XYZ file of N, CA and C in Angstrom:
306
model
N 13.801 -9.609 7.491
C 15.110 -9.910 8.071
C 15.309 -10.848 9.092
N 14.412 -11.566 9.521
C 14.387 -12.557 10.363
C 15.056 -13.667 10.038
N 15.030 -13.962 8.715
C 15.713 -15.106 8.173
C 17.229 -15.167 8.326
N 17.592 -13.953 8.295
C 19.164 -13.874 8.299
C 19.750 -13.279 9.670
N 18.829 -13.380 10.701
C 18.962 -12.778 12.007
C 19.558 -11.436 12.011
N 18.990 -10.487 11.279
C 19.469 -9.174 11.226
C 19.113 -8.430 12.415
N 19.818 -7.342 12.741
C 19.594 -6.734 14.099
C 17.975 -6.093 14.104
N 17.674 -6.088 15.309
C 16.373 -5.605 15.501
C 16.122 -4.217 15.217
N 15.229 -3.928 14.212
C 15.082 -2.464 13.827
C 13.720 -1.896 14.107
N 13.777 -0.529 14.473
C 12.562 0.129 14.773
C 12.009 0.999 13.621
N 12.683 0.809 12.457
C 12.384 1.642 11.421
C 11.671 0.979 10.415
N 11.028 1.580 9.369
C 10.263 0.937 8.235
C 10.751 1.379 6.939
N 11.100 0.568 6.177
C 11.554 0.878 4.698
C 10.513 0.717 3.785
N 9.979 1.526 3.063
C 8.941 1.322 2.135
C 9.569 1.772 0.789
N 9.528 0.716 -0.226
C 10.276 1.238 -1.536
C 9.114 1.479 -2.510
N 9.267 2.593 -3.147
C 8.188 2.777 -4.275
C 9.212 3.015 -5.342
N 8.237 2.806 -6.693
C 9.091 3.107 -8.035
C 9.003 4.421 -8.560
N 8.167 5.443 -7.973
C 7.714 6.585 -8.960
C 8.001 7.864 -7.830
N 9.028 8.690 -8.087
C 9.403 9.763 -7.288
C 8.028 10.659 -7.095
N 7.097 10.568 -8.101
C 6.303 11.697 -8.109
C 4.931 11.406 -7.009
N 5.219 10.371 -6.258
C 4.242 10.145 -5.095
C 4.920 10.594 -3.977
N 6.017 10.964 -3.701
C 6.614 11.204 -2.471
C 5.913 12.539 -1.799
N 5.697 13.683 -2.627
C 4.907 14.727 -1.966
C 3.524 14.237 -1.275
N 3.047 13.189 -2.072
C 1.638 12.941 -1.535
C 1.708 11.954 -0.281
N 2.824 11.488 0.227
C 3.238 10.794 1.255
C 3.414 11.641 2.426
N 3.842 12.843 2.375
C 4.342 13.815 3.309
C 3.159 14.372 4.103
N 2.982 14.004 5.237
C 1.916 14.576 6.106
C 1.991 16.134 6.263
N 3.299 16.541 6.342
C 3.637 18.067 6.629
C 3.014 18.767 5.533
N 3.276 18.370 4.439
C 2.862 19.240 3.128
C 1.386 18.923 2.854
N 0.773 17.850 3.103
C -0.727 17.380 2.791
C -1.614 17.876 3.868
N -1.243 18.105 5.021
C -2.093 18.360 6.211
C -2.683 17.331 6.718
N -2.243 16.106 6.575
C -2.631 14.814 7.144
C -2.663 15.044 8.687
N -3.635 14.586 9.321
C -3.774 14.556 10.790
C -3.314 13.168 11.200
N -2.361 13.172 11.993
C -1.957 11.656 12.564
C -2.127 11.465 14.066
N -2.584 10.356 14.341
C -2.702 9.900 15.754
C -1.473 10.325 16.597
N -0.307 10.185 16.065
C 0.789 10.534 16.723
C 1.771 11.218 15.925
N 1.948 12.682 16.287
C 2.601 13.547 15.125
C 4.125 13.338 15.160
N 4.515 13.365 14.028
C 5.864 13.204 13.597
C 6.751 14.464 14.228
N 7.897 13.927 14.648
C 8.905 14.901 15.338
C 9.637 15.478 14.194
N 9.862 15.063 12.948
C 10.708 15.531 12.043
C 10.393 14.949 10.435
N 10.590 15.727 9.440
C 10.419 15.236 8.254
C 11.870 15.664 7.460
N 12.233 14.759 6.683
C 13.500 15.147 6.068
C 13.312 14.713 4.381
N 13.360 15.628 3.654
C 13.271 15.285 2.092
C 14.139 16.471 1.574
N 15.344 16.005 1.137
C 16.470 17.109 0.818
C 16.637 17.004 -0.804
N 15.681 16.577 -1.420
C 15.800 16.667 -2.893
C 16.216 15.126 -3.427
N 16.642 14.102 -2.604
C 17.014 12.858 -3.033
C 15.756 12.212 -3.198
N 15.649 11.074 -3.766
C 14.414 10.515 -4.054
C 14.041 9.638 -2.651
N 13.879 10.323 -1.723
C 13.458 9.680 -0.307
C 12.751 10.528 0.601
N 11.873 10.091 1.332
C 11.282 10.904 2.401
C 11.335 10.127 3.873
N 11.983 10.689 4.693
C 12.052 10.034 6.106
C 11.084 10.843 7.100
N 10.305 10.389 7.772
C 9.224 10.628 8.614
C 9.728 10.128 9.995
N 9.918 10.914 10.952
C 10.741 10.528 12.210
C 9.864 10.653 13.364
N 9.689 9.803 14.081
C 8.954 9.686 15.364
C 9.789 9.356 16.562
N 10.355 10.619 17.454
C 11.046 10.134 18.505
C 10.693 9.167 19.452
N 11.615 8.211 19.865
C 11.353 7.284 20.829
C 10.412 6.178 20.237
N 10.185 6.178 18.878
C 9.178 5.252 18.183
C 10.126 4.660 17.166
N 10.364 5.422 16.270
C 11.256 5.196 15.034
C 10.936 5.982 13.841
N 11.367 5.346 12.638
C 11.233 6.008 11.483
C 10.489 5.487 10.436
N 10.055 6.227 9.238
C 9.419 5.523 8.168
C 9.871 6.311 7.116
N 10.758 5.300 6.271
C 11.382 5.887 4.990
C 10.772 5.507 3.759
N 10.510 6.351 2.983
C 9.838 6.197 1.619
C 11.142 6.243 0.668
N 11.423 5.246 -0.107
C 12.703 5.256 -0.905
C 12.272 4.989 -2.241
N 12.681 5.781 -3.196
C 12.444 5.449 -4.458
C 13.450 4.684 -5.331
N 13.368 3.695 -5.742
C 14.222 2.573 -6.427
C 13.420 1.754 -7.384
N 14.203 1.641 -8.464
C 13.583 0.687 -9.464
C 13.809 -0.816 -9.135
N 13.095 -1.705 -9.839
C 13.252 -2.881 -9.709
C 14.455 -3.616 -10.209
N 15.284 -4.150 -9.333
C 16.612 -4.485 -9.844
C 16.774 -6.225 -10.152
N 15.647 -6.933 -9.543
C 15.631 -8.251 -9.931
C 14.265 -8.502 -10.710
N 14.273 -9.765 -11.066
C 13.004 -10.289 -11.807
C 11.817 -10.380 -10.842
N 12.146 -10.973 -9.724
C 10.982 -11.141 -8.704
C 11.506 -10.287 -7.416
N 10.790 -8.931 -7.380
C 11.308 -8.239 -6.306
C 10.935 -8.518 -4.801
N 10.016 -9.344 -4.889
C 9.815 -9.764 -3.298
C 9.179 -11.258 -3.208
N 9.474 -11.818 -2.054
C 8.883 -13.042 -2.010
C 8.121 -13.112 -0.515
N 7.061 -13.826 -0.317
C 6.378 -14.034 0.841
C 6.811 -14.887 1.660
N 7.670 -14.719 2.863
C 8.228 -15.604 3.774
C 7.316 -16.071 4.649
N 7.778 -17.194 5.092
C 6.991 -18.212 6.092
C 7.637 -17.746 7.363
N 6.933 -17.344 8.519
C 7.420 -17.031 9.769
C 6.967 -18.049 10.709
N 7.636 -18.313 11.693
C 7.215 -19.234 12.848
C 6.729 -18.227 13.909
N 5.619 -17.819 13.958
C 5.066 -16.942 14.764
C 5.137 -17.195 16.308
N 5.151 -18.524 16.690
C 5.227 -19.131 17.994
C 6.400 -18.592 18.511
N 7.623 -18.942 17.644
C 9.099 -18.628 17.978
C 9.082 -16.951 18.074
N 8.466 -16.511 17.088
C 8.579 -14.982 16.811
C 8.097 -14.301 18.417
N 6.846 -14.645 18.665
C 6.329 -13.959 20.051
C 6.978 -14.566 21.181
N 7.582 -15.879 21.220
C 8.215 -16.403 22.436
C 9.474 -15.568 22.595
N 10.053 -14.946 21.539
C 11.368 -14.269 21.718
C 11.194 -12.927 22.337
N 10.017 -12.590 22.847
C 9.887 -11.297 23.457
C 9.489 -10.065 22.722
N 9.190 -10.420 21.402
C 8.909 -9.288 20.644
C 7.683 -8.966 20.944
N 6.650 -9.775 20.985
C 5.543 -9.417 21.412
C 4.782 -10.320 22.324
N 4.014 -9.891 23.369
C 3.546 -10.749 24.389
C 2.222 -11.183 24.176
N 1.471 -10.455 23.353
C -0.026 -10.878 23.047
C -0.151 -10.905 21.560
N -0.018 -12.148 21.010
C -0.135 -12.434 19.691
C -1.676 -11.887 19.159
N -2.666 -11.876 20.130
C -3.865 -11.505 19.413
C -3.893 -9.860 19.219
N -2.836 -9.248 19.641
C -2.718 -7.872 19.396
C -2.515 -7.429 18.052
N -1.852 -8.506 17.177
C -1.669 -8.391 15.868
C -2.713 -8.628 14.764
N -3.162 -7.896 13.901
C -4.185 -8.167 13.269
C -3.800 -9.260 12.151
N -4.887 -10.108 11.789
C -4.607 -11.249 10.890
C -4.686 -12.439 11.551
N -4.600 -13.862 10.560
C -4.622 -15.060 11.415
C -3.310 -15.588 11.192
N -2.767 -15.402 12.701
C -1.279 -15.693 12.785
C -1.110 -17.450 12.852
N -2.227 -18.045 13.294
C -2.277 -19.676 13.078
C -1.872 -20.141 11.790
N -2.200 -19.474 10.827
C -2.126 -19.854 9.570
C -0.684 -19.720 8.824
N -0.140 -18.603 9.431
C 1.192 -18.205 8.957
C 1.080 -17.207 7.988
N -0.110 -16.890 7.790
C -0.265 -15.887 6.620
C -0.680 -14.481 6.976
C-alpha cells in the first residue's frame, strides 16, 4: 500500500485459497504457544479468522479465490525513504538484505 499512499495500518491481511486450513491457523484451537498471547479470536463461520492483539494489531486470514491472472507482484521499495519516514529507526532490525531492495 506504500505505492498508493494508503493509510498506515497495524493489521496484517493474509489471503489463502482453501477454507480447510483456517482451523489449523487458529492458536486457540490448536494449542500453539505464542510469545505474545492474543487477546481475542474471531471466527464466525465466514471464511475468515481474525487474531487480535490489543495495542499491537490484528492478523486476518481471509479465504478468497484468485480473481486476476497474476495475483501478486513483487514491489520495489525505496528502503531509505521508508526508514527516514519514521517507520523504523534501525534498518538493521529488519531481517533480509535491505540494500538490494529485495
